[in-house]
mmCIF file with all atom_site columns, C-alpha atoms in Angstrom:
data_model
loop_
_atom_site.group_PDB
_atom_site.id
_atom_site.type_symbol
_atom_site.label_atom_id
_atom_site.label_alt_id
_atom_site.label_comp_id
_atom_site.label_asym_id
_atom_site.label_entity_id
_atom_site.label_seq_id
_atom_site.pdbx_PDB_ins_code
_atom_site.Cartn_x
_atom_site.Cartn_y
_atom_site.Cartn_z
_atom_site.occupancy
_atom_site.B_iso_or_equiv
_atom_site.pdbx_formal_charge
_atom_site.auth_seq_id
_atom_site.auth_comp_id
_atom_site.auth_asym_id
_atom_site.auth_atom_id
_atom_site.pdbx_PDB_model_num
ATOM 1   C CA . HIS I 1 1   ? 7.113   7.653   27.459 1.00 0.00 ? 1   HIS I CA 1
ATOM 2   C CA . ASP I 1 2   ? 3.815   5.997   27.822 1.00 0.00 ? 2   ASP I CA 1
ATOM 3   C CA . TRP I 1 3   ? 3.976   3.091   25.630 1.00 0.00 ? 3   TRP I CA 1
ATOM 4   C CA . ALA I 1 4   ? 6.991   1.899   23.232 1.00 0.00 ? 4   ALA I CA 1
ATOM 5   C CA . TYR I 1 5   ? 6.834   -1.255  20.717 1.00 0.00 ? 5   TYR I CA 1
ATOM 6   C CA . CYS I 1 6   ? 9.073   -4.967  21.410 1.00 0.00 ? 6   CYS I CA 1
ATOM 7   C CA . PHE I 1 7   ? 11.950  -5.017  19.401 1.00 0.00 ? 7   PHE I CA 1
ATOM 8   C CA . ASP I 1 8   ? 10.573  -7.079  16.374 1.00 0.00 ? 8   ASP I CA 1
ATOM 9   C CA . VAL I 1 9   ? 10.753  -10.686 15.894 1.00 0.00 ? 9   VAL I CA 1
ATOM 10  C CA . MET I 1 10  ? 11.164  -10.142 12.277 1.00 0.00 ? 10  MET I CA 1
ATOM 11  C CA . LYS I 1 11  ? 11.382  -13.722 11.206 1.00 0.00 ? 11  LYS I CA 1
ATOM 12  C CA . PRO I 1 12  ? 8.220   -15.713 13.063 1.00 0.00 ? 12  PRO I CA 1
ATOM 13  C CA . SER I 1 13  ? 8.138   -19.562 13.131 1.00 0.00 ? 13  SER I CA 1
ATOM 14  C CA . LEU I 1 14  ? 5.578   -20.666 10.629 1.00 0.00 ? 14  LEU I CA 1
ATOM 15  C CA . LYS I 1 15  ? 3.961   -22.739 13.392 1.00 0.00 ? 15  LYS I CA 1
ATOM 16  C CA . PRO I 1 16  ? 1.216   -20.325 15.069 1.00 0.00 ? 16  PRO I CA 1
ATOM 17  C CA . ASP I 1 17  ? 2.129   -21.494 19.052 1.00 0.00 ? 17  ASP I CA 1
ATOM 18  C CA . VAL I 1 18  ? 5.448   -21.296 18.060 1.00 0.00 ? 18  VAL I CA 1
ATOM 19  C CA . VAL I 1 19  ? 4.861   -17.396 17.089 1.00 0.00 ? 19  VAL I CA 1
ATOM 20  C CA . VAL I 1 20  ? 3.220   -17.031 20.018 1.00 0.00 ? 20  VAL I CA 1
ATOM 21  C CA . ARG I 1 21  ? 5.771   -18.373 22.554 1.00 0.00 ? 21  ARG I CA 1
ATOM 22  C CA . GLU I 1 22  ? 8.724   -16.573 20.421 1.00 0.00 ? 22  GLU I CA 1
ATOM 23  C CA . ILE I 1 23  ? 6.450   -13.089 20.780 1.00 0.00 ? 23  ILE I CA 1
ATOM 24  C CA . THR I 1 24  ? 5.561   -13.706 24.132 1.00 0.00 ? 24  THR I CA 1
ATOM 25  C CA . ALA I 1 25  ? 9.450   -14.300 24.979 1.00 0.00 ? 25  ALA I CA 1
ATOM 26  C CA . ALA I 1 26  ? 10.122  -10.637 23.797 1.00 0.00 ? 26  ALA I CA 1
ATOM 27  C CA . ILE I 1 27  ? 7.975   -8.857  25.512 1.00 0.00 ? 27  ILE I CA 1
ATOM 28  C CA . GLU I 1 28  ? 8.746   -10.232 28.775 1.00 0.00 ? 28  GLU I CA 1
ATOM 29  C CA . ARG I 1 29  ? 12.458  -9.516  27.914 1.00 0.00 ? 29  ARG I CA 1
ATOM 30  C CA . ASP I 1 30  ? 12.045  -5.941  26.928 1.00 0.00 ? 30  ASP I CA 1
ATOM 31  C CA . ARG I 1 31  ? 8.862   -5.303  29.754 1.00 0.00 ? 31  ARG I CA 1
ATOM 32  C CA . ALA I 1 32  ? 12.398  -6.129  32.200 1.00 0.00 ? 32  ALA I CA 1
ATOM 33  C CA . ALA I 1 33  ? 13.732  -2.955  30.870 1.00 0.00 ? 33  ALA I CA 1
ATOM 34  C CA . SER I 1 34  ? 10.272  -1.058  30.833 1.00 0.00 ? 34  SER I CA 1
ATOM 35  C CA . LYS I 1 35  ? 6.991   -1.886  31.347 1.00 0.00 ? 35  LYS I CA 1
ATOM 36  C CA . HIS I 1 36  ? 4.940   -0.143  29.147 1.00 0.00 ? 36  HIS I CA 1
ATOM 37  C CA . ILE I 1 37  ? 5.762   -2.126  25.935 1.00 0.00 ? 37  ILE I CA 1
ATOM 38  C CA . LEU I 1 38  ? 3.616   -3.716  23.398 1.00 0.00 ? 38  LEU I CA 1
ATOM 39  C CA . PRO I 1 39  ? 3.803   -6.333  20.967 1.00 0.00 ? 39  PRO I CA 1
ATOM 40  C CA . ILE I 1 40  ? 4.223   -6.114  17.371 1.00 0.00 ? 40  ILE I CA 1
ATOM 41  C CA . ILE I 1 41  ? 3.356   -9.216  15.667 1.00 0.00 ? 41  ILE I CA 1
ATOM 42  C CA . HIS I 1 42  ? 4.620   -10.291 12.229 1.00 0.00 ? 42  HIS I CA 1
ATOM 43  C CA . ALA I 1 43  ? 3.171   -12.690 9.920  1.00 0.00 ? 43  ALA I CA 1
ATOM 44  C CA . PRO I 1 44  ? 5.383   -15.677 8.824  1.00 0.00 ? 44  PRO I CA 1
ATOM 45  C CA . ARG I 1 45  ? 7.378   -15.523 5.030  1.00 0.00 ? 45  ARG I CA 1
ATOM 46  C CA . LYS I 1 46  ? 5.933   -18.040 2.916  1.00 0.00 ? 46  LYS I CA 1
ATOM 47  C CA . ARG I 1 47  ? 8.695   -20.470 1.377  1.00 0.00 ? 47  ARG I CA 1
ATOM 48  C CA . LEU I 1 48  ? 8.236   -18.870 -1.699 1.00 0.00 ? 48  LEU I CA 1
ATOM 49  C CA . SER I 1 49  ? 6.784   -15.740 -1.865 1.00 0.00 ? 49  SER I CA 1
ATOM 50  C CA . GLY I 1 50  ? 4.263   -13.264 0.321  1.00 0.00 ? 50  GLY I CA 1
ATOM 51  C CA . TYR I 1 51  ? 3.175   -13.963 3.907  1.00 0.00 ? 51  TYR I CA 1
ATOM 52  C CA . ASP I 1 52  ? 1.492   -16.682 6.110  1.00 0.00 ? 52  ASP I CA 1
ATOM 53  C CA . VAL I 1 53  ? -1.810  -14.636 7.182  1.00 0.00 ? 53  VAL I CA 1
ATOM 54  C CA . GLN I 1 54  ? -4.031  -17.782 7.655  1.00 0.00 ? 54  GLN I CA 1
ATOM 55  C CA . SER I 1 55  ? -2.723  -17.913 11.160 1.00 0.00 ? 55  SER I CA 1
ATOM 56  C CA . LEU I 1 56  ? -2.031  -14.730 12.224 1.00 0.00 ? 56  LEU I CA 1
ATOM 57  C CA . PRO I 1 57  ? -5.794  -13.770 13.828 1.00 0.00 ? 57  PRO I CA 1
ATOM 58  C CA . TYR I 1 58  ? -5.137  -16.553 16.175 1.00 0.00 ? 58  TYR I CA 1
ATOM 59  C CA . VAL I 1 59  ? -1.557  -15.519 16.943 1.00 0.00 ? 59  VAL I CA 1
ATOM 60  C CA . VAL I 1 60  ? -2.836  -11.781 17.507 1.00 0.00 ? 60  VAL I CA 1
ATOM 61  C CA . LYS I 1 61  ? -5.525  -12.816 20.226 1.00 0.00 ? 61  LYS I CA 1
ATOM 62  C CA . GLU I 1 62  ? -3.421  -15.186 21.886 1.00 0.00 ? 62  GLU I CA 1
ATOM 63  C CA . VAL I 1 63  ? -0.224  -13.047 22.054 1.00 0.00 ? 63  VAL I CA 1
ATOM 64  C CA . ALA I 1 64  ? -2.567  -10.224 23.286 1.00 0.00 ? 64  ALA I CA 1
ATOM 65  C CA . SER I 1 65  ? -4.046  -12.439 25.681 1.00 0.00 ? 65  SER I CA 1
ATOM 66  C CA . GLN I 1 66  ? -1.081  -14.034 27.598 1.00 0.00 ? 66  GLN I CA 1
ATOM 67  C CA . THR I 1 67  ? 0.631   -10.411 27.522 1.00 0.00 ? 67  THR I CA 1
ATOM 68  C CA . SER I 1 68  ? -2.723  -8.746  28.403 1.00 0.00 ? 68  SER I CA 1
ATOM 69  C CA . ALA I 1 69  ? -1.819  -5.989  26.051 1.00 0.00 ? 69  ALA I CA 1
ATOM 70  C CA . PRO I 1 70  ? -3.559  -2.803  25.994 1.00 0.00 ? 70  PRO I CA 1
ATOM 71  C CA . LEU I 1 71  ? -3.034  -2.729  22.257 1.00 0.00 ? 71  LEU I CA 1
ATOM 72  C CA . VAL I 1 72  ? -1.256  -4.965  19.643 1.00 0.00 ? 72  VAL I CA 1
ATOM 73  C CA . ALA I 1 73  ? 0.583   -3.712  16.034 1.00 0.00 ? 73  ALA I CA 1
ATOM 74  C CA . VAL I 1 74  ? 0.443   -5.672  12.938 1.00 0.00 ? 74  VAL I CA 1
ATOM 75  C CA . ALA I 1 75  ? 2.218   -4.532  9.654  1.00 0.00 ? 75  ALA I CA 1
ATOM 76  C CA . GLU I 1 76  ? 0.090   -3.617  6.529  1.00 0.00 ? 76  GLU I CA 1
ATOM 77  C CA . ARG I 1 77  ? 2.606   -4.847  3.780  1.00 0.00 ? 77  ARG I CA 1
ATOM 78  C CA . GLU I 1 78  ? 2.252   -8.512  5.428  1.00 0.00 ? 78  GLU I CA 1
ATOM 79  C CA . LEU I 1 79  ? -1.720  -8.726  5.163  1.00 0.00 ? 79  LEU I CA 1
ATOM 80  C CA . GLY I 1 80  ? -1.840  -9.627  1.932  1.00 0.00 ? 80  GLY I CA 1
ATOM 81  C CA . SER I 1 81  ? -0.850  -8.496  -1.297 1.00 0.00 ? 81  SER I CA 1
ATOM 82  C CA . GLY I 1 82  ? -3.855  -5.889  -1.863 1.00 0.00 ? 82  GLY I CA 1
ATOM 83  C CA . ILE I 1 83  ? -6.270  -3.664  -0.052 1.00 0.00 ? 83  ILE I CA 1
ATOM 84  C CA . ILE I 1 84  ? -9.468  -6.139  -0.517 1.00 0.00 ? 84  ILE I CA 1
ATOM 85  C CA . GLU I 1 85  ? -7.008  -9.088  1.105  1.00 0.00 ? 85  GLU I CA 1
ATOM 86  C CA . ARG I 1 86  ? -5.602  -7.050  3.405  1.00 0.00 ? 86  ARG I CA 1
ATOM 87  C CA . ALA I 1 87  ? -8.849  -5.559  4.558  1.00 0.00 ? 87  ALA I CA 1
ATOM 88  C CA . LYS I 1 88  ? -10.191 -9.625  5.028  1.00 0.00 ? 88  LYS I CA 1
ATOM 89  C CA . THR I 1 89  ? -7.034  -10.324 7.244  1.00 0.00 ? 89  THR I CA 1
ATOM 90  C CA . VAL I 1 90  ? -7.895  -7.425  9.126  1.00 0.00 ? 90  VAL I CA 1
ATOM 91  C CA . GLN I 1 91  ? -11.489 -8.091  9.732  1.00 0.00 ? 91  GLN I CA 1
ATOM 92  C CA . ARG I 1 92  ? -10.309 -11.786 10.742 1.00 0.00 ? 92  ARG I CA 1
ATOM 93  C CA . ILE I 1 93  ? -7.916  -10.393 12.807 1.00 0.00 ? 93  ILE I CA 1
ATOM 94  C CA . ARG I 1 94  ? -10.864 -8.161  14.782 1.00 0.00 ? 94  ARG I CA 1
ATOM 95  C CA . GLN I 1 95  ? -13.093 -11.280 14.477 1.00 0.00 ? 95  GLN I CA 1
ATOM 96  C CA . GLU I 1 96  ? -10.822 -13.109 16.895 1.00 0.00 ? 96  GLU I CA 1
ATOM 97  C CA . LEU I 1 97  ? -10.077 -10.136 19.400 1.00 0.00 ? 97  LEU I CA 1
ATOM 98  C CA . ASP I 1 98  ? -13.448 -9.488  19.797 1.00 0.00 ? 98  ASP I CA 1
ATOM 99  C CA . LYS I 1 99  ? -13.302 -13.211 21.637 1.00 0.00 ? 99  LYS I CA 1
ATOM 100 C CA . LEU I 1 100 ? -11.486 -11.390 24.317 1.00 0.00 ? 100 LEU I CA 1
ATOM 101 C CA . PRO I 1 101 ? -13.495 -10.114 27.642 1.00 0.00 ? 101 PRO I CA 1
ATOM 102 C CA . TYR I 1 102 ? -12.507 -6.662  26.863 1.00 0.00 ? 102 TYR I CA 1
ATOM 103 C CA . TYR I 1 103 ? -11.937 -4.279  23.481 1.00 0.00 ? 103 TYR I CA 1
ATOM 104 C CA . LEU I 1 104 ? -8.444  -4.159  22.470 1.00 0.00 ? 104 LEU I CA 1
ATOM 105 C CA . PRO I 1 105 ? -7.476  -1.906  19.382 1.00 0.00 ? 105 PRO I CA 1
ATOM 106 C CA . LEU I 1 106 ? -5.174  -2.842  16.572 1.00 0.00 ? 106 LEU I CA 1
ATOM 107 C CA . HIS I 1 107 ? -2.687  -0.563  15.350 1.00 0.00 ? 107 HIS I CA 1
ATOM 108 C CA . ILE I 1 108 ? -1.507  -1.117  11.197 1.00 0.00 ? 108 ILE I CA 1
ATOM 109 C CA . LEU I 1 109 ? 2.025   -0.082  10.895 1.00 0.00 ? 109 LEU I CA 1
ATOM 110 C CA . GLY I 1 110 ? 3.192   1.667   7.816  1.00 0.00 ? 110 GLY I CA 1
ATOM 111 C CA . THR I 1 111 ? -0.527  2.886   6.511  1.00 0.00 ? 111 THR I CA 1
ATOM 112 C CA . GLY I 1 112 ? -0.291  6.427   5.529  1.00 0.00 ? 112 GLY I CA 1
ATOM 113 C CA . ASN I 1 113 ? -2.677  6.090   2.604  1.00 0.00 ? 113 ASN I CA 1
ATOM 114 C CA . PRO I 1 114 ? -6.306  7.992   3.282  1.00 0.00 ? 114 PRO I CA 1
ATOM 115 C CA . TRP I 1 115 ? -8.100  4.963   1.262  1.00 0.00 ? 115 TRP I CA 1
ATOM 116 C CA . SER I 1 116 ? -6.524  2.603   2.712  1.00 0.00 ? 116 SER I CA 1
ATOM 117 C CA . ILE I 1 117 ? -6.918  4.217   6.360  1.00 0.00 ? 117 ILE I CA 1
ATOM 118 C CA . ALA I 1 118 ? -10.621 4.430   6.021  1.00 0.00 ? 118 ALA I CA 1
ATOM 119 C CA . ILE I 1 119 ? -11.236 0.986   4.567  1.00 0.00 ? 119 ILE I CA 1
ATOM 120 C CA . LEU I 1 120 ? -8.982  -0.988  7.252  1.00 0.00 ? 120 LEU I CA 1
ATOM 121 C CA . THR I 1 121 ? -11.049 1.150   9.598  1.00 0.00 ? 121 THR I CA 1
ATOM 122 C CA . ALA I 1 122 ? -14.214 -0.180  8.430  1.00 0.00 ? 122 ALA I CA 1
ATOM 123 C CA . ALA I 1 123 ? -12.647 -3.693  8.412  1.00 0.00 ? 123 ALA I CA 1
ATOM 124 C CA . GLY I 1 124 ? -11.871 -3.435  12.502 1.00 0.00 ? 124 GLY I CA 1
ATOM 125 C CA . ALA I 1 125 ? -8.416  -1.316  12.759 1.00 0.00 ? 125 ALA I CA 1
ATOM 126 C CA . ASP I 1 126 ? -8.308  1.445   15.519 1.00 0.00 ? 126 ASP I CA 1
ATOM 127 C CA . SER I 1 127 ? -5.041  3.375   14.617 1.00 0.00 ? 127 SER I CA 1
ATOM 128 C CA . PHE I 1 128 ? -2.424  4.010   12.139 1.00 0.00 ? 128 PHE I CA 1
ATOM 129 C CA . ASP I 1 129 ? 0.765   5.125   11.421 1.00 0.00 ? 129 ASP I CA 1
ATOM 130 C CA . GLY I 1 130 ? 3.081   5.858   8.154  1.00 0.00 ? 130 GLY I CA 1
ATOM 131 C CA . LEU I 1 131 ? 5.649   8.586   6.219  1.00 0.00 ? 131 LEU I CA 1
ATOM 132 C CA . GLU I 1 132 ? 3.016   9.562   3.347  1.00 0.00 ? 132 GLU I CA 1
ATOM 133 C CA . TRP I 1 133 ? 2.813   12.652  5.324  1.00 0.00 ? 133 TRP I CA 1
ATOM 134 C CA . CYS I 1 134 ? 6.406   13.742  5.044  1.00 0.00 ? 134 CYS I CA 1
ATOM 135 C CA . ARG I 1 135 ? 6.865   11.611  1.418  1.00 0.00 ? 135 ARG I CA 1
ATOM 136 C CA . MET I 1 136 ? 3.813   12.654  -0.482 1.00 0.00 ? 136 MET I CA 1
ATOM 137 C CA . VAL I 1 137 ? 1.553   15.613  -1.121 1.00 0.00 ? 137 VAL I CA 1
ATOM 138 C CA . VAL I 1 138 ? -2.220  14.623  -0.126 1.00 0.00 ? 138 VAL I CA 1
ATOM 139 C CA . ASP I 1 139 ? -4.859  16.638  -2.548 1.00 0.00 ? 139 ASP I CA 1
ATOM 140 C CA . ARG I 1 140 ? -7.515  17.698  -0.012 1.00 0.00 ? 140 ARG I CA 1
ATOM 141 C CA . ASP I 1 141 ? -10.631 17.230  -2.796 1.00 0.00 ? 141 ASP I CA 1
ATOM 142 C CA . THR I 1 142 ? -9.815  13.804  -3.729 1.00 0.00 ? 142 THR I CA 1
ATOM 143 C CA . HIS I 1 143 ? -7.881  12.468  -0.697 1.00 0.00 ? 143 HIS I CA 1
ATOM 144 C CA . ARG I 1 144 ? -5.362  11.032  -2.966 1.00 0.00 ? 144 ARG I CA 1
ATOM 145 C CA . LEU I 1 145 ? -1.514  11.297  -2.775 1.00 0.00 ? 145 LEU I CA 1
ATOM 146 C CA . ASN I 1 146 ? 0.553   12.870  -5.621 1.00 0.00 ? 146 ASN I CA 1
ATOM 147 C CA . HIS I 1 147 ? 4.295   13.577  -6.065 1.00 0.00 ? 147 HIS I CA 1
ATOM 148 C CA . TYR I 1 148 ? 6.427   15.327  -3.379 1.00 0.00 ? 148 TYR I CA 1
ATOM 149 C CA . GLN I 1 149 ? 7.059   18.002  -6.016 1.00 0.00 ? 149 GLN I CA 1
ATOM 150 C CA . HIS I 1 150 ? 3.663   19.057  -7.162 1.00 0.00 ? 150 HIS I CA 1
ATOM 151 C CA . PHE I 1 151 ? 2.454   20.505  -4.087 1.00 0.00 ? 151 PHE I CA 1
ATOM 152 C CA . ASP I 1 152 ? 2.335   23.832  -6.500 1.00 0.00 ? 152 ASP I CA 1
ATOM 153 C CA . PHE I 1 153 ? -0.612  22.174  -7.803 1.00 0.00 ? 153 PHE I CA 1
ATOM 154 C CA . PHE I 1 154 ? -2.084  22.027  -4.432 1.00 0.00 ? 154 PHE I CA 1
ATOM 155 C CA . ALA I 1 155 ? -0.912  24.872  -2.524 1.00 0.00 ? 155 ALA I CA 1
ATOM 156 C CA . PHE I 1 156 ? -4.765  26.630  -3.333 1.00 0.00 ? 156 PHE I CA 1
ATOM 157 C CA . GLN I 1 157 ? -6.246  24.363  -0.441 1.00 0.00 ? 157 GLN I CA 1
ATOM 158 C CA . ALA I 1 158 ? -3.382  24.931  2.055  1.00 0.00 ? 158 ALA I CA 1
ATOM 159 C CA . SER I 1 159 ? -4.429  28.822  2.087  1.00 0.00 ? 159 SER I CA 1
ATOM 160 C CA . LEU I 1 160 ? -7.962  27.722  2.575  1.00 0.00 ? 160 LEU I CA 1
ATOM 161 C CA . ALA I 1 161 ? -7.108  25.498  5.726  1.00 0.00 ? 161 ALA I CA 1
ATOM 162 C CA . ASP I 1 162 ? -8.774  26.177  8.928  1.00 0.00 ? 162 ASP I CA 1
ATOM 163 C CA . SER I 1 163 ? -4.974  26.543  10.664 1.00 0.00 ? 163 SER I CA 1
ATOM 164 C CA . PRO I 1 164 ? -3.719  29.700  10.617 1.00 0.00 ? 164 PRO I CA 1
ATOM 165 C CA . VAL I 1 165 ? -0.079  28.302  10.702 1.00 0.00 ? 165 VAL I CA 1
ATOM 166 C CA . THR I 1 166 ? -0.706  26.285  7.473  1.00 0.00 ? 166 THR I CA 1
ATOM 167 C CA . VAL I 1 167 ? -1.964  29.436  5.838  1.00 0.00 ? 167 VAL I CA 1
ATOM 168 C CA . SER I 1 168 ? 0.915   31.837  7.188  1.00 0.00 ? 168 SER I CA 1
ATOM 169 C CA . ALA I 1 169 ? 3.674   29.339  5.902  1.00 0.00 ? 169 ALA I CA 1
ATOM 170 C CA . LEU I 1 170 ? 2.718   29.673  2.715  1.00 0.00 ? 170 LEU I CA 1
ATOM 171 C CA . SER I 1 171 ? 3.852   33.883  2.968  1.00 0.00 ? 171 SER I CA 1
ATOM 172 C CA . ASP I 1 172 ? 6.702   33.080  5.112  1.00 0.00 ? 172 ASP I CA 1
ATOM 173 C CA . ASP I 1 173 ? 9.983   33.181  3.851  1.00 0.00 ? 173 ASP I CA 1
ATOM 174 C CA . LYS I 1 174 ? 11.481  31.366  6.936  1.00 0.00 ? 174 LYS I CA 1
ATOM 175 C CA . VAL I 1 175 ? 9.627   28.350  6.218  1.00 0.00 ? 175 VAL I CA 1
ATOM 176 C CA . ALA I 1 176 ? 10.866  26.226  3.367  1.00 0.00 ? 176 ALA I CA 1
ATOM 177 C CA . TYR I 1 177 ? 9.385   23.803  0.492  1.00 0.00 ? 177 TYR I CA 1
ATOM 178 C CA . ALA I 1 178 ? 9.726   20.955  2.511  1.00 0.00 ? 178 ALA I CA 1
ATOM 179 C CA . GLY I 1 179 ? 7.424   22.936  5.595  1.00 0.00 ? 179 GLY I CA 1
ATOM 180 C CA . ARG I 1 180 ? 4.736   24.018  3.603  1.00 0.00 ? 180 ARG I CA 1
ATOM 181 C CA . VAL I 1 181 ? 4.050   20.589  2.316  1.00 0.00 ? 181 VAL I CA 1
ATOM 182 C CA . ALA I 1 182 ? 4.215   19.193  5.879  1.00 0.00 ? 182 ALA I CA 1
ATOM 183 C CA . PHE I 1 183 ? 1.813   21.917  7.552  1.00 0.00 ? 183 PHE I CA 1
ATOM 184 C CA . HIS I 1 184 ? -0.421  21.484  4.281  1.00 0.00 ? 184 HIS I CA 1
ATOM 185 C CA . ASN I 1 185 ? -0.097  17.445  4.774  1.00 0.00 ? 185 ASN I CA 1
ATOM 186 C CA . LEU I 1 186 ? -0.844  17.624  8.646  1.00 0.00 ? 186 LEU I CA 1
ATOM 187 C CA . ASP I 1 187 ? -3.445  20.261  8.472  1.00 0.00 ? 187 ASP I CA 1
ATOM 188 C CA . TYR I 1 188 ? -5.522  17.122  5.930  1.00 0.00 ? 188 TYR I CA 1
ATOM 189 C CA . TYR I 1 189 ? -4.385  14.182  8.132  1.00 0.00 ? 189 TYR I CA 1
ATOM 190 C CA . ARG I 1 190 ? -5.967  15.869  10.935 1.00 0.00 ? 190 ARG I CA 1
ATOM 191 C CA . GLU I 1 191 ? -9.123  16.875  9.409  1.00 0.00 ? 191 GLU I CA 1
ATOM 192 C CA . PHE I 1 192 ? -9.247  13.458  7.910  1.00 0.00 ? 192 PHE I CA 1
ATOM 193 C CA . ALA I 1 193 ? -8.814  11.870  11.254 1.00 0.00 ? 193 ALA I CA 1
ATOM 194 C CA . ALA I 1 194 ? -11.364 13.786  13.163 1.00 0.00 ? 194 ALA I CA 1
ATOM 195 C CA . ASP I 1 195 ? -13.916 13.110  10.139 1.00 0.00 ? 195 ASP I CA 1
ATOM 196 C CA . LEU I 1 196 ? -13.190 9.384   10.228 1.00 0.00 ? 196 LEU I CA 1
ATOM 197 C CA . ALA I 1 197 ? -13.290 9.050   13.882 1.00 0.00 ? 197 ALA I CA 1
ATOM 198 C CA . GLN I 1 198 ? -16.819 10.789  13.719 1.00 0.00 ? 198 GLN I CA 1
ATOM 199 C CA . ALA I 1 199 ? -18.229 8.367   11.079 1.00 0.00 ? 199 ALA I CA 1
ATOM 200 C CA . ALA I 1 200 ? -17.006 5.507   12.483 1.00 0.00 ? 200 ALA I CA 1
ATOM 201 C CA . HIS I 1 201 ? -18.807 6.479   16.065 1.00 0.00 ? 201 HIS I CA 1
ATOM 202 C CA . GLU I 1 202 ? -21.681 7.197   13.885 1.00 0.00 ? 202 GLU I CA 1
ATOM 203 C CA . ARG I 1 203 ? -21.686 3.519   11.842 1.00 0.00 ? 203 ARG I CA 1
ATOM 204 C CA . ARG I 1 204 ? -21.635 5.213   8.333  1.00 0.00 ? 204 ARG I CA 1
ATOM 205 C CA . MET I 1 205 ? -18.570 3.994   7.375  1.00 0.00 ? 205 MET I CA 1
ATOM 206 C CA . GLU I 1 206 ? -19.805 3.079   3.677  1.00 0.00 ? 206 GLU I CA 1
ATOM 207 C CA . ALA I 1 207 ? -21.161 6.783   3.261  1.00 0.00 ? 207 ALA I CA 1
ATOM 208 C CA . PHE I 1 208 ? -17.843 8.010   4.319  1.00 0.00 ? 208 PHE I CA 1
ATOM 209 C CA . LEU I 1 209 ? -16.069 5.836   1.919  1.00 0.00 ? 209 LEU I CA 1
ATOM 210 C CA . VAL I 1 210 ? -18.594 6.747   -1.080 1.00 0.00 ? 210 VAL I CA 1
ATOM 211 C CA . GLY I 1 211 ? -17.403 10.492  -0.252 1.00 0.00 ? 211 GLY I CA 1
ATOM 212 C CA . MET I 1 212 ? -13.732 9.748   -0.737 1.00 0.00 ? 212 MET I CA 1
ATOM 213 C CA . MET I 1 213 ? -14.095 6.982   -3.531 1.00 0.00 ? 213 MET I CA 1
ATOM 214 C CA . GLY I 1 214 ? -16.899 7.107   -4.904 1.00 0.00 ? 214 GLY I CA 1
ATOM 215 C CA . ARG I 1 215 ? -19.723 5.220   -5.589 1.00 0.00 ? 215 ARG I CA 1
ATOM 216 C CA . ALA I 1 216 ? -17.758 1.854   -7.749 1.00 0.00 ? 216 ALA I CA 1
ATOM 217 C CA . SER I 1 217 ? -15.237 1.487   -5.671 1.00 0.00 ? 217 SER I CA 1
ATOM 218 C CA . THR I 1 218 ? -17.070 1.509   -2.520 1.00 0.00 ? 218 THR I CA 1
ATOM 219 C CA . LYS I 1 219 ? -19.568 -1.072  -4.151 1.00 0.00 ? 219 LYS I CA 1
ATOM 220 C CA . GLN I 1 220 ? -16.317 -3.018  -5.058 1.00 0.00 ? 220 GLN I CA 1
ATOM 221 C CA . ILE I 1 221 ? -15.266 -3.018  -1.819 1.00 0.00 ? 221 ILE I CA 1
ATOM 222 C CA . ARG I 1 222 ? -18.333 -3.804  -0.269 1.00 0.00 ? 222 ARG I CA 1
ATOM 223 C CA . GLU I 1 223 ? -19.194 -6.937  -2.459 1.00 0.00 ? 223 GLU I CA 1
ATOM 224 C CA . ALA I 1 224 ? -15.340 -8.448  -2.157 1.00 0.00 ? 224 ALA I CA 1
ATOM 225 C CA . VAL I 1 225 ? -15.396 -7.898  1.959  1.00 0.00 ? 225 VAL I CA 1
ATOM 226 C CA . PRO I 1 226 ? -18.807 -9.228  3.034  1.00 0.00 ? 226 PRO I CA 1
ATOM 227 C CA . GLY I 1 227 ? -19.490 -8.051  6.147  1.00 0.00 ? 227 GLY I CA 1
ATOM 228 C CA . LEU I 1 228 ? -17.561 -4.854  6.215  1.00 0.00 ? 228 LEU I CA 1
ATOM 229 C CA . PHE I 1 229 ? -20.353 -2.292  6.945  1.00 0.00 ? 229 PHE I CA 1
ATOM 230 C CA . ALA I 1 230 ? -22.206 -4.618  9.088  1.00 0.00 ? 230 ALA I CA 1
#
């Protein structure tokens, strides 16, 4: 393997400096077995409900700095209650990471929704992983996810895919329903990732989001998260 994440510190302390020591110790422990270890940084749970995200940007930067990590990961579900709060948290993390003398990529765990991927990219995230590609069916026209059993309504999109594998799978008796859905979804995410990377490189994320979400939703996210498209 090229890289692997450390075993998670699932219940970090509410004290930021203690969290940094806990995660740094976990990295050092796992690097004894393999030097290619990356940190996963979890936000501490609040005593009543939710997660404490206030100190998370500081913790992410300190862990990255002390471990010389080339990439750090956080879990989307721990960044806030809704996509707006999560985008604000990612934005704050990116602002802290940009204080380092080098560019450090930020990976978001558990993000497979195209809208979320695009918004969090605009906020400063760099890479993502999630299971939506094998649990849902994507509508290429709206970039929205649908029930897995509704692929029948979107099979015509797979027939127009650039990938010959995706197209041929529709008429191949050896490819079961699940395989056809997977090829359809993976072909979409391949194209989506390329378009997203180009939009980010050309600094036209707002126009990209308008094309995905429409003007009203993009206006809402722009007003709610100042500096998102700066």
